[in-house]
Amino acid sequence: MSNHHQVMRVLGGGNRDLRLSGHVGFDSFPDQLVTKCVNKGFDFNILCIGETGCGKSTLIDSLFKSSFNDTPVVHRLPEVKLEQNTYNLQESNVNLRLTVVSTAGFGDQINKENSAKAVVTYLDQQFEQYLTEELKIRRDLVHFHDTRIHVCLYFIAPTGHSIKSLDLVCMKELDKKVNIIPVIAKADTIARSELPQFKARITEELRANGVQIYQFPTDDETVADLNSKMNDQVPFAVVGSTDEIVVGGHKVRARQYPWGTVEVENEAHCDFVKLREMLLRTNMEDLREKTHSKHYELYRQSRLQQMGFADKTADNRPVSLQETYEIKRQQHLRDMQTKEERMRQMFVQKVKEKEAELKTAEQRLHDEFEKLRTKNQEEKRLQDDKKRQLEEEINLFNKKKAAVQAQRAQSERDAMSKRRK
C-alpha cells in the first residue's frame, strides 16, 4: 500500500479518517511484536484424555518428532490421576515450552461416574493460579509460567460403532473449560470404508448431546477455506508411531504389519498430517487466544462474582473498584461483627453450661459427703454402743470374779478354823 493511501483513525468527537502525507513508521509494529514474541518464547499446553493404551504418548511423540519417554501407566489405579510434564523445545529460532498433561487410569475404574472430576479440578486449578497472579499488586505475567490448557486432544476408542457414554459425559463437562479436538485413536484398526460412517456418527452424537467442540476459525481470509474444510474432517482419524521404516528409499514414521505398512504422514492412510497442520502450524495462536478470551474469561467472571465484584449496581449504575472495595469492607466488618456476636453468645452459653456442670458436680459431691458423714456417724454410734456393752460385760465379769475370790477366801478361812478346833 502506498503512503498516500495509508489511513490513520483518530478518536475525538467521533472517528475520523485522515490521510497521511508521508511515511510515519508504525507499519513496522507487527515486526516489533514478532521480534518480542520470538525473544520471549511461547507456552503451549496440551491435555490428552483417553483410555489407557489408546496411544496418547505415541501420538504426542509423533506430533513433535521427539521421544518424551513417558512412564507407562498400569490399569490398577483406583482413580484418575493427572500427570504433568513440561519440555523445552526449539525449532529454528523459536523456543516453545510445551506442557503435556495425561490422564492416567482414565476409564479403568468399574465406577466411572467421577472420571471427569479430576480433569475439571485440574483445569480450574490452572485458571485459579493465573487469576491469583493477575490479581497481585506486584504481578509478573511476562515471566509467569502459564499452565492453562490450550487444547484437549480427546482420544475416542476405534470401536467403529459409536462414541461411548463416558466420552460424551466427560466432553460435556469440559467443553466450557477447554478447546476440545476429538481424535479417533489407532485409526488403522478400522477399515477405510467404515471411517466416514464412524466419523459422521460421532459428529451426530456430539451435536445431539450438545457437546461444543473447538471449531477452527474462518474469520481470517488467509486460512478460512482450509479451516472450513478441516472442520468437516473432525474427528481426525490418527495413527502415531516412533518407528522409522524405509519406504520407497525414504525413512518414514510408520507402523509395520504382516499385511502392509501404515505411514503416519501419508494422508491416504490417516489424518495425522491434518491434525498437525491444524494444531501446530495454523491455529496454535487461536487456541491460545480462545483459552484466554473465552474459557479463562468465563472462569474469571464467575470467580469475581463469587468474590462480590460487579460492574454495575442494581440500578444499572457503574461501580468503581473503590466502591466495590468499600462495599466488601463494610460487608466484611458486618460479617466479623456477626461472627463476634455469635462467638460471644456461644461463649456465654458455654460458660453457663460449664457453671451448670460445676454446680451439678458440686451438689453431687455435697450429697456424697452427706452420705459419708451420715454413714460415719452411724458407724461411730454403733462402735460406741459396742464399747459400752463391752465395758458393762467387763464390769460384770470383774464383779463375778471378785465375788468368787471373796467366796474362795471365806471358804479357806472356814477350813482353817475347823482345823484349829
mmCIF file of N, CA, C and O in Angstrom, residues 60-148:
data_model
loop_
_atom_site.group_PDB
_atom_site.id
_atom_site.type_symbol
_atom_site.label_atom_id
_atom_site.label_comp_id
_atom_site.label_asym_id
_atom_site.label_seq_id
_atom_site.Cartn_x
_atom_site.Cartn_y
_atom_site.Cartn_z
ATOM 1 N N ILE A 60 1.746 -37.879 20.748
ATOM 2 C CA ILE A 60 2.475 -36.665 21.107
ATOM 3 C C ILE A 60 3.916 -36.748 20.613
ATOM 4 O O ILE A 60 4.472 -35.775 20.073
ATOM 5 N N ASP A 61 4.538 -37.912 20.774
ATOM 6 C CA ASP A 61 5.902 -38.094 20.249
ATOM 7 C C ASP A 61 5.936 -37.873 18.742
ATOM 8 O O ASP A 61 6.869 -37.248 18.208
ATOM 9 N N SER A 62 4.909 -38.364 18.048
ATOM 10 C CA SER A 62 4.863 -38.225 16.595
ATOM 11 C C SER A 62 4.618 -36.783 16.183
ATOM 12 O O SER A 62 5.204 -36.295 15.202
ATOM 13 N N LEU A 63 3.766 -36.065 16.916
ATOM 14 C CA LEU A 63 3.463 -34.672 16.569
ATOM 15 C C LEU A 63 4.710 -33.798 16.614
ATOM 16 O O LEU A 63 4.920 -32.935 15.761
ATOM 17 N N PHE A 64 5.544 -34.016 17.635
ATOM 18 C CA PHE A 64 6.709 -33.158 17.822
ATOM 19 C C PHE A 64 8.012 -33.834 17.403
ATOM 20 O O PHE A 64 9.092 -33.307 17.672
ATOM 21 N N LYS A 65 7.873 -34.999 16.759
ATOM 22 C CA LYS A 65 9.041 -35.713 16.249
ATOM 23 C C LYS A 65 10.132 -35.817 17.308
ATOM 24 O O LYS A 65 11.297 -35.466 17.099
ATOM 25 N N SER A 66 9.708 -36.281 18.460
ATOM 26 C CA SER A 66 10.625 -36.420 19.583
ATOM 27 C C SER A 66 10.209 -37.626 20.405
ATOM 28 O O SER A 66 9.216 -38.295 20.096
ATOM 29 N N SER A 67 10.980 -37.912 21.435
ATOM 30 C CA SER A 67 10.653 -39.012 22.338
ATOM 31 C C SER A 67 10.661 -38.469 23.751
ATOM 32 O O SER A 67 11.719 -38.146 24.308
ATOM 33 N N PHE A 68 9.484 -38.338 24.334
ATOM 34 C CA PHE A 68 9.373 -37.757 25.660
ATOM 35 C C PHE A 68 9.535 -38.782 26.767
ATOM 36 O O PHE A 68 9.606 -38.425 27.938
ATOM 37 N N ASN A 69 9.563 -40.063 26.416
ATOM 38 C CA ASN A 69 9.858 -41.129 27.381
ATOM 39 C C ASN A 69 8.954 -41.069 28.604
ATOM 40 O O ASN A 69 9.414 -41.031 29.750
ATOM 41 N N ASP A 70 7.653 -41.024 28.374
ATOM 42 C CA ASP A 70 6.715 -41.028 29.494
ATOM 43 C C ASP A 70 6.685 -42.394 30.155
ATOM 44 O O ASP A 70 6.875 -43.425 29.517
ATOM 45 N N THR A 71 6.425 -42.384 31.470
ATOM 46 C CA THR A 71 6.348 -43.633 32.226
ATOM 47 C C THR A 71 5.075 -44.385 31.862
ATOM 48 O O THR A 71 3.981 -43.802 31.879
ATOM 49 N N PRO A 72 5.170 -45.692 31.540
ATOM 50 C CA PRO A 72 3.959 -46.461 31.217
ATOM 51 C C PRO A 72 2.991 -46.478 32.393
ATOM 52 O O PRO A 72 3.399 -46.471 33.563
ATOM 53 N N VAL A 73 1.714 -46.502 32.098
ATOM 54 C CA VAL A 73 0.671 -46.459 33.124
ATOM 55 C C VAL A 73 0.022 -47.827 33.244
ATOM 56 O O VAL A 73 -0.273 -48.482 32.241
ATOM 57 N N VAL A 74 -0.204 -48.268 34.488
ATOM 58 C CA VAL A 74 -0.866 -49.546 34.727
ATOM 59 C C VAL A 74 -2.374 -49.329 34.783
ATOM 60 O O VAL A 74 -2.862 -48.202 34.865
ATOM 61 N N HIS A 75 -3.118 -50.441 34.760
ATOM 62 C CA HIS A 75 -4.587 -50.373 34.745
ATOM 63 C C HIS A 75 -5.190 -50.512 36.142
ATOM 64 O O HIS A 75 -6.395 -50.650 36.265
ATOM 65 N N ARG A 76 -4.373 -50.456 37.176
ATOM 66 C CA ARG A 76 -4.877 -50.756 38.522
ATOM 67 C C ARG A 76 -5.022 -49.516 39.394
ATOM 68 O O ARG A 76 -5.127 -49.621 40.610
ATOM 69 N N LEU A 77 -5.024 -48.329 38.795
ATOM 70 C CA LEU A 77 -5.168 -47.110 39.581
ATOM 71 C C LEU A 77 -6.599 -46.992 40.110
ATOM 72 O O LEU A 77 -7.565 -47.188 39.375
ATOM 73 N N PRO A 78 -6.776 -46.673 41.400
ATOM 74 C CA PRO A 78 -8.129 -46.596 41.966
ATOM 75 C C PRO A 78 -8.937 -45.413 41.457
ATOM 76 O O PRO A 78 -10.162 -45.406 41.536
ATOM 77 N N GLU A 79 -8.254 -44.369 40.937
ATOM 78 C CA GLU A 79 -8.948 -43.190 40.430
ATOM 79 C C GLU A 79 -8.099 -42.531 39.355
ATOM 80 O O GLU A 79 -6.933 -42.895 39.158
ATOM 81 N N VAL A 80 -8.697 -41.573 38.651
ATOM 82 C CA VAL A 80 -7.987 -40.888 37.580
ATOM 83 C C VAL A 80 -6.920 -39.966 38.182
ATOM 84 O O VAL A 80 -7.193 -39.212 39.116
ATOM 85 N N LYS A 81 -5.725 -40.042 37.650
ATOM 86 C CA LYS A 81 -4.606 -39.232 38.127
ATOM 87 C C LYS A 81 -4.003 -38.484 36.948
ATOM 88 O O LYS A 81 -3.685 -39.077 35.931
ATOM 89 N N LEU A 82 -3.851 -37.168 37.090
ATOM 90 C CA LEU A 82 -3.283 -36.357 36.019
ATOM 91 C C LEU A 82 -1.775 -36.199 36.213
ATOM 92 O O LEU A 82 -1.319 -35.884 37.313
ATOM 93 N N GLU A 83 -1.043 -36.445 35.146
ATOM 94 C CA GLU A 83 0.410 -36.340 35.175
ATOM 95 C C GLU A 83 0.844 -35.229 34.230
ATOM 96 O O GLU A 83 0.486 -35.237 33.049
ATOM 97 N N GLN A 84 1.600 -34.278 34.766
ATOM 98 C CA GLN A 84 2.025 -33.104 34.002
ATOM 99 C C GLN A 84 3.532 -33.132 33.788
ATOM 100 O O GLN A 84 4.302 -33.310 34.724
ATOM 101 N N ASN A 85 3.951 -32.954 32.545
ATOM 102 C CA ASN A 85 5.367 -32.895 32.201
ATOM 103 C C ASN A 85 5.605 -31.708 31.280
ATOM 104 O O ASN A 85 4.820 -31.460 30.356
ATOM 105 N N THR A 86 6.666 -30.973 31.535
ATOM 106 C CA THR A 86 6.999 -29.786 30.746
ATOM 107 C C THR A 86 8.336 -29.994 30.044
ATOM 108 O O THR A 86 9.295 -30.490 30.645
ATOM 109 N N TYR A 87 8.372 -29.616 28.760
ATOM 110 C CA TYR A 87 9.577 -29.802 27.939
ATOM 111 C C TYR A 87 9.885 -28.485 27.224
ATOM 112 O O TYR A 87 8.979 -27.775 26.789
ATOM 113 N N ASN A 88 11.156 -28.185 27.095
ATOM 114 C CA ASN A 88 11.611 -27.014 26.346
ATOM 115 C C ASN A 88 12.070 -27.454 24.962
ATOM 116 O O ASN A 88 13.034 -28.216 24.833
ATOM 117 N N LEU A 89 11.367 -26.990 23.931
ATOM 118 C CA LEU A 89 11.659 -27.367 22.560
ATOM 119 C C LEU A 89 12.132 -26.140 21.778
ATOM 120 O O LEU A 89 11.775 -25.010 22.113
ATOM 121 N N GLN A 90 12.915 -26.385 20.757
ATOM 122 C CA GLN A 90 13.385 -25.290 19.908
ATOM 123 C C GLN A 90 13.363 -25.729 18.457
ATOM 124 O O GLN A 90 13.831 -26.818 18.120
ATOM 125 N N GLU A 91 12.791 -24.886 17.606
ATOM 126 C CA GLU A 91 12.761 -25.120 16.169
ATOM 127 C C GLU A 91 13.148 -23.810 15.485
ATOM 128 O O GLU A 91 12.484 -22.791 15.680
ATOM 129 N N SER A 92 14.216 -23.849 14.690
ATOM 130 C CA SER A 92 14.808 -22.628 14.131
ATOM 131 C C SER A 92 15.202 -21.731 15.298
ATOM 132 O O SER A 92 15.936 -22.142 16.177
ATOM 133 N N ASN A 93 14.668 -20.506 15.347
ATOM 134 C CA ASN A 93 14.996 -19.609 16.462
ATOM 135 C C ASN A 93 13.816 -19.414 17.405
ATOM 136 O O ASN A 93 13.787 -18.473 18.195
ATOM 137 N N VAL A 94 12.834 -20.305 17.339
ATOM 138 C CA VAL A 94 11.626 -20.191 18.161
ATOM 139 C C VAL A 94 11.696 -21.206 19.302
ATOM 140 O O VAL A 94 11.910 -22.410 19.067
ATOM 141 N N ASN A 95 11.512 -20.716 20.530
ATOM 142 C CA ASN A 95 11.501 -21.576 21.714
ATOM 143 C C ASN A 95 10.057 -21.835 22.142
ATOM 144 O O ASN A 95 9.249 -20.907 22.213
ATOM 145 N N LEU A 96 9.780 -23.082 22.413
ATOM 146 C CA LEU A 96 8.440 -23.481 22.838
ATOM 147 C C LEU A 96 8.547 -24.256 24.142
ATOM 148 O O LEU A 96 9.282 -25.243 24.230
ATOM 149 N N ARG A 97 7.818 -23.775 25.154
ATOM 150 C CA ARG A 97 7.730 -24.515 26.410
ATOM 151 C C ARG A 97 6.436 -25.331 26.365
ATOM 152 O O ARG A 97 5.343 -24.786 26.523
ATOM 153 N N LEU A 98 6.593 -26.600 26.126
ATOM 154 C CA LEU A 98 5.447 -27.493 25.917
ATOM 155 C C LEU A 98 5.127 -28.236 27.209
ATOM 156 O O LEU A 98 5.999 -28.852 27.820
ATOM 157 N N THR A 99 3.877 -28.165 27.608
ATOM 158 C CA THR A 99 3.407 -28.916 28.763
ATOM 159 C C THR A 99 2.374 -29.937 28.298
ATOM 160 O O THR A 99 1.385 -29.570 27.655
ATOM 161 N N VAL A 100 2.638 -31.192 28.597
ATOM 162 C CA VAL A 100 1.739 -32.284 28.210
ATOM 163 C C VAL A 100 1.147 -32.886 29.479
ATOM 164 O O VAL A 100 1.876 -33.294 30.381
ATOM 165 N N VAL A 101 -0.174 -32.911 29.544
ATOM 166 C CA VAL A 101 -0.879 -33.468 30.701
ATOM 167 C C VAL A 101 -1.667 -34.683 30.229
ATOM 168 O O VAL A 101 -2.459 -34.592 29.286
ATOM 169 N N SER A 102 -1.435 -35.806 30.868
ATOM 170 C CA SER A 102 -2.138 -37.037 30.501
ATOM 171 C C SER A 102 -2.985 -37.520 31.664
ATOM 172 O O SER A 102 -2.699 -37.223 32.830
ATOM 173 N N THR A 103 -4.029 -38.251 31.344
ATOM 174 C CA THR A 103 -4.971 -38.747 32.357
ATOM 175 C C THR A 103 -4.693 -40.217 32.605
ATOM 176 O O THR A 103 -5.223 -41.090 31.906
ATOM 177 N N ALA A 104 -3.884 -40.499 33.600
ATOM 178 C CA ALA A 104 -3.552 -41.887 33.930
ATOM 179 C C ALA A 104 -4.742 -42.562 34.602
ATOM 180 O O ALA A 104 -5.347 -42.016 35.519
ATOM 181 N N GLY A 105 -5.084 -43.741 34.134
ATOM 182 C CA GLY A 105 -6.178 -44.511 34.723
ATOM 183 C C GLY A 105 -7.559 -44.121 34.250
ATOM 184 O O GLY A 105 -8.561 -44.627 34.773
ATOM 185 N N PHE A 106 -7.655 -43.245 33.251
ATOM 186 C CA PHE A 106 -8.969 -42.804 32.779
ATOM 187 C C PHE A 106 -9.711 -43.980 32.130
ATOM 188 O O PHE A 106 -9.200 -44.650 31.231
ATOM 189 N N GLY A 107 -10.937 -44.224 32.611
ATOM 190 C CA GLY A 107 -11.762 -45.290 32.060
ATOM 191 C C GLY A 107 -11.448 -46.678 32.574
ATOM 192 O O GLY A 107 -12.066 -47.658 32.143
ATOM 193 N N ASP A 108 -10.495 -46.799 33.537
ATOM 194 C CA ASP A 108 -10.116 -48.125 34.032
ATOM 195 C C ASP A 108 -10.940 -48.565 35.233
ATOM 196 O O ASP A 108 -10.918 -49.734 35.605
ATOM 197 N N GLN A 109 -11.639 -47.615 35.880
ATOM 198 C CA GLN A 109 -12.399 -47.969 37.080
ATOM 199 C C GLN A 109 -13.742 -48.607 36.710
ATOM 200 O O GLN A 109 -14.289 -48.346 35.637
ATOM 201 N N ILE A 110 -14.243 -49.431 37.604
ATOM 202 C CA ILE A 110 -15.565 -50.035 37.394
ATOM 203 C C ILE A 110 -16.643 -48.950 37.479
ATOM 204 O O ILE A 110 -17.536 -48.868 36.642
ATOM 205 N N ASN A 111 -16.541 -48.101 38.492
ATOM 206 C CA ASN A 111 -17.455 -46.970 38.635
ATOM 207 C C ASN A 111 -16.814 -45.752 37.975
ATOM 208 O O ASN A 111 -15.846 -45.186 38.473
ATOM 209 N N LYS A 112 -17.354 -45.321 36.852
ATOM 210 C CA LYS A 112 -16.756 -44.243 36.065
ATOM 211 C C LYS A 112 -17.474 -42.911 36.240
ATOM 212 O O LYS A 112 -17.271 -41.986 35.457
ATOM 213 N N GLU A 113 -18.315 -42.800 37.279
ATOM 214 C CA GLU A 113 -19.112 -41.585 37.444
ATOM 215 C C GLU A 113 -18.246 -40.342 37.658
ATOM 216 O O GLU A 113 -18.583 -39.248 37.203
ATOM 217 N N ASN A 114 -17.112 -40.503 38.363
ATOM 218 C CA ASN A 114 -16.279 -39.350 38.698
ATOM 219 C C ASN A 114 -15.025 -39.268 37.836
ATOM 220 O O ASN A 114 -14.022 -38.658 38.240
ATOM 221 N N SER A 115 -15.064 -39.868 36.651
ATOM 222 C CA SER A 115 -13.869 -39.886 35.802
ATOM 223 C C SER A 115 -13.458 -38.477 35.380
ATOM 224 O O SER A 115 -12.266 -38.179 35.252
ATOM 225 N N ALA A 116 -14.418 -37.599 35.151
ATOM 226 C CA ALA A 116 -14.101 -36.237 34.692
ATOM 227 C C ALA A 116 -13.823 -35.278 35.839
ATOM 228 O O ALA A 116 -13.330 -34.171 35.602
ATOM 229 N N LYS A 117 -14.093 -35.689 37.071
ATOM 230 C CA LYS A 117 -13.946 -34.774 38.208
ATOM 231 C C LYS A 117 -12.506 -34.299 38.367
ATOM 232 O O LYS A 117 -12.251 -33.109 38.564
ATOM 233 N N ALA A 118 -11.553 -35.242 38.272
ATOM 234 C CA ALA A 118 -10.142 -34.867 38.440
ATOM 235 C C ALA A 118 -9.690 -33.914 37.340
ATOM 236 O O ALA A 118 -8.895 -32.989 37.584
ATOM 237 N N VAL A 119 -10.208 -34.102 36.119
ATOM 238 C CA VAL A 119 -9.828 -33.241 34.994
ATOM 239 C C VAL A 119 -10.380 -31.834 35.200
ATOM 240 O O VAL A 119 -9.673 -30.839 35.008
ATOM 241 N N VAL A 120 -11.646 -31.735 35.597
ATOM 242 C CA VAL A 120 -12.266 -30.429 35.837
ATOM 243 C C VAL A 120 -11.530 -29.691 36.954
ATOM 244 O O VAL A 120 -11.253 -28.483 36.859
ATOM 245 N N THR A 121 -11.190 -30.421 38.004
ATOM 246 C CA THR A 121 -10.463 -29.816 39.120
ATOM 247 C C THR A 121 -9.115 -29.279 38.658
ATOM 248 O O THR A 121 -8.707 -28.168 39.038
ATOM 249 N N TYR A 122 -8.426 -30.047 37.826
ATOM 250 C CA TYR A 122 -7.116 -29.607 37.332
ATOM 251 C C TYR A 122 -7.249 -28.348 36.477
ATOM 252 O O TYR A 122 -6.476 -27.395 36.642
ATOM 253 N N LEU A 123 -8.217 -28.317 35.574
ATOM 254 C CA LEU A 123 -8.414 -27.142 34.721
ATOM 255 C C LEU A 123 -8.705 -25.897 35.559
ATOM 256 O O LEU A 123 -8.158 -24.816 35.312
ATOM 257 N N ASP A 124 -9.568 -26.053 36.566
ATOM 258 C CA ASP A 124 -9.898 -24.916 37.433
ATOM 259 C C ASP A 124 -8.676 -24.460 38.230
ATOM 260 O O ASP A 124 -8.495 -23.253 38.478
ATOM 261 N N GLN A 125 -7.838 -25.402 38.647
ATOM 262 C CA GLN A 125 -6.637 -25.034 39.402
ATOM 263 C C GLN A 125 -5.693 -24.178 38.559
ATOM 264 O O GLN A 125 -5.104 -23.217 39.065
ATOM 265 N N GLN A 126 -5.561 -24.509 37.278
ATOM 266 C CA GLN A 126 -4.680 -23.719 36.411
ATOM 267 C C GLN A 126 -5.260 -22.322 36.199
ATOM 268 O O GLN A 126 -4.519 -21.326 36.191
ATOM 269 N N PHE A 127 -6.577 -22.229 36.022
ATOM 270 C CA PHE A 127 -7.214 -20.915 35.907
ATOM 271 C C PHE A 127 -7.015 -20.108 37.189
ATOM 272 O O PHE A 127 -6.743 -18.901 37.145
ATOM 273 N N GLU A 128 -7.157 -20.773 38.327
ATOM 274 C CA GLU A 128 -7.042 -20.091 39.610
ATOM 275 C C GLU A 128 -5.620 -19.570 39.833
ATOM 276 O O GLU A 128 -5.437 -18.462 40.351
ATOM 277 N N GLN A 129 -4.627 -20.340 39.418
ATOM 278 C CA GLN A 129 -3.240 -19.892 39.560
ATOM 279 C C GLN A 129 -2.993 -18.634 38.732
ATOM 280 O O GLN A 129 -2.347 -17.686 39.204
ATOM 281 N N TYR A 130 -3.507 -18.623 37.516
ATOM 282 C CA TYR A 130 -3.331 -17.443 36.663
ATOM 283 C C TYR A 130 -4.081 -16.244 37.237
ATOM 284 O O TYR A 130 -3.563 -15.119 37.242
ATOM 285 N N LEU A 131 -5.304 -16.467 37.729
ATOM 286 C CA LEU A 131 -6.094 -15.383 38.311
ATOM 287 C C LEU A 131 -5.406 -14.820 39.549
ATOM 288 O O LEU A 131 -5.381 -13.601 39.763
ATOM 289 N N THR A 132 -4.834 -15.694 40.366
ATOM 290 C CA THR A 132 -4.123 -15.242 41.560
ATOM 291 C C THR A 132 -2.952 -14.340 41.194
ATOM 292 O O THR A 132 -2.737 -13.294 41.813
ATOM 293 N N GLU A 133 -2.192 -14.745 40.175
ATOM 294 C CA GLU A 133 -1.074 -13.925 39.723
ATOM 295 C C GLU A 133 -1.579 -12.604 39.136
ATOM 296 O O GLU A 133 -0.975 -11.548 39.345
ATOM 297 N N GLU A 134 -2.684 -12.665 38.425
ATOM 298 C CA GLU A 134 -3.237 -11.483 37.775
ATOM 299 C C GLU A 134 -3.732 -10.460 38.788
ATOM 300 O O GLU A 134 -3.674 -9.247 38.539
ATOM 301 N N LEU A 135 -4.198 -10.917 39.946
ATOM 302 C CA LEU A 135 -4.758 -10.017 40.950
ATOM 303 C C LEU A 135 -3.720 -9.505 41.938
ATOM 304 O O LEU A 135 -4.059 -8.700 42.818
ATOM 305 N N LYS A 136 -2.474 -9.965 41.816
ATOM 306 C CA LYS A 136 -1.429 -9.494 42.722
ATOM 307 C C LYS A 136 -1.132 -8.007 42.482
ATOM 308 O O LYS A 136 -1.275 -7.512 41.362
ATOM 309 N N ILE A 137 -0.691 -7.333 43.521
ATOM 310 C CA ILE A 137 -0.282 -5.942 43.366
ATOM 311 C C ILE A 137 0.972 -5.873 42.502
ATOM 312 O O ILE A 137 1.075 -5.066 41.579
ATOM 313 N N ARG A 138 1.936 -6.728 42.803
ATOM 314 C CA ARG A 138 3.147 -6.817 42.003
ATOM 315 C C ARG A 138 3.108 -8.129 41.222
ATOM 316 O O ARG A 138 3.611 -9.148 41.668
ATOM 317 N N ARG A 139 2.487 -8.081 40.091
ATOM 318 C CA ARG A 139 2.352 -9.286 39.283
ATOM 319 C C ARG A 139 3.430 -9.313 38.204
ATOM 320 O O ARG A 139 3.980 -8.279 37.829
ATOM 321 N N ASP A 140 3.712 -10.511 37.724
ATOM 322 C CA ASP A 140 4.736 -10.682 36.695
ATOM 323 C C ASP A 140 4.231 -11.693 35.675
ATOM 324 O O ASP A 140 4.711 -12.824 35.598
ATOM 325 N N LEU A 141 3.237 -11.277 34.907
ATOM 326 C CA LEU A 141 2.651 -12.168 33.922
ATOM 327 C C LEU A 141 3.586 -12.444 32.749
ATOM 328 O O LEU A 141 3.392 -13.417 32.017
ATOM 329 N N VAL A 142 4.597 -11.578 32.574
ATOM 330 C CA VAL A 142 5.538 -11.783 31.468
ATOM 331 C C VAL A 142 6.345 -13.060 31.682
ATOM 332 O O VAL A 142 6.542 -13.853 30.765
ATOM 333 N N HIS A 143 6.808 -13.266 32.929
ATOM 334 C CA HIS A 143 7.626 -14.432 33.232
ATOM 335 C C HIS A 143 6.833 -15.541 33.917
ATOM 336 O O HIS A 143 7.406 -16.571 34.280
ATOM 337 N N PHE A 144 5.548 -15.331 34.103
ATOM 338 C CA PHE A 144 4.717 -16.345 34.754
ATOM 339 C C PHE A 144 4.540 -17.553 33.836
ATOM 340 O O PHE A 144 4.263 -17.402 32.646
ATOM 341 N N HIS A 145 4.739 -18.750 34.396
ATOM 342 C CA HIS A 145 4.554 -19.975 33.611
ATOM 343 C C HIS A 145 3.059 -20.263 33.504
ATOM 344 O O HIS A 145 2.428 -20.734 34.447
ATOM 345 N N ASP A 146 2.514 -19.964 32.363
ATOM 346 C CA ASP A 146 1.081 -20.136 32.117
ATOM 347 C C ASP A 146 0.797 -21.603 31.828
ATOM 348 O O ASP A 146 1.161 -22.135 30.777
ATOM 349 N N THR A 147 0.137 -22.284 32.762
ATOM 350 C CA THR A 147 -0.168 -23.710 32.599
ATOM 351 C C THR A 147 -1.633 -23.955 32.242
ATOM 352 O O THR A 147 -2.106 -25.097 32.326
ATOM 353 N N ARG A 148 -2.354 -22.900 31.857
ATOM 354 C CA ARG A 148 -3.736 -23.112 31.417
ATOM 355 C C ARG A 148 -3.732 -23.971 30.143
ATOM 356 O O ARG A 148 -2.927 -23.747 29.228
#
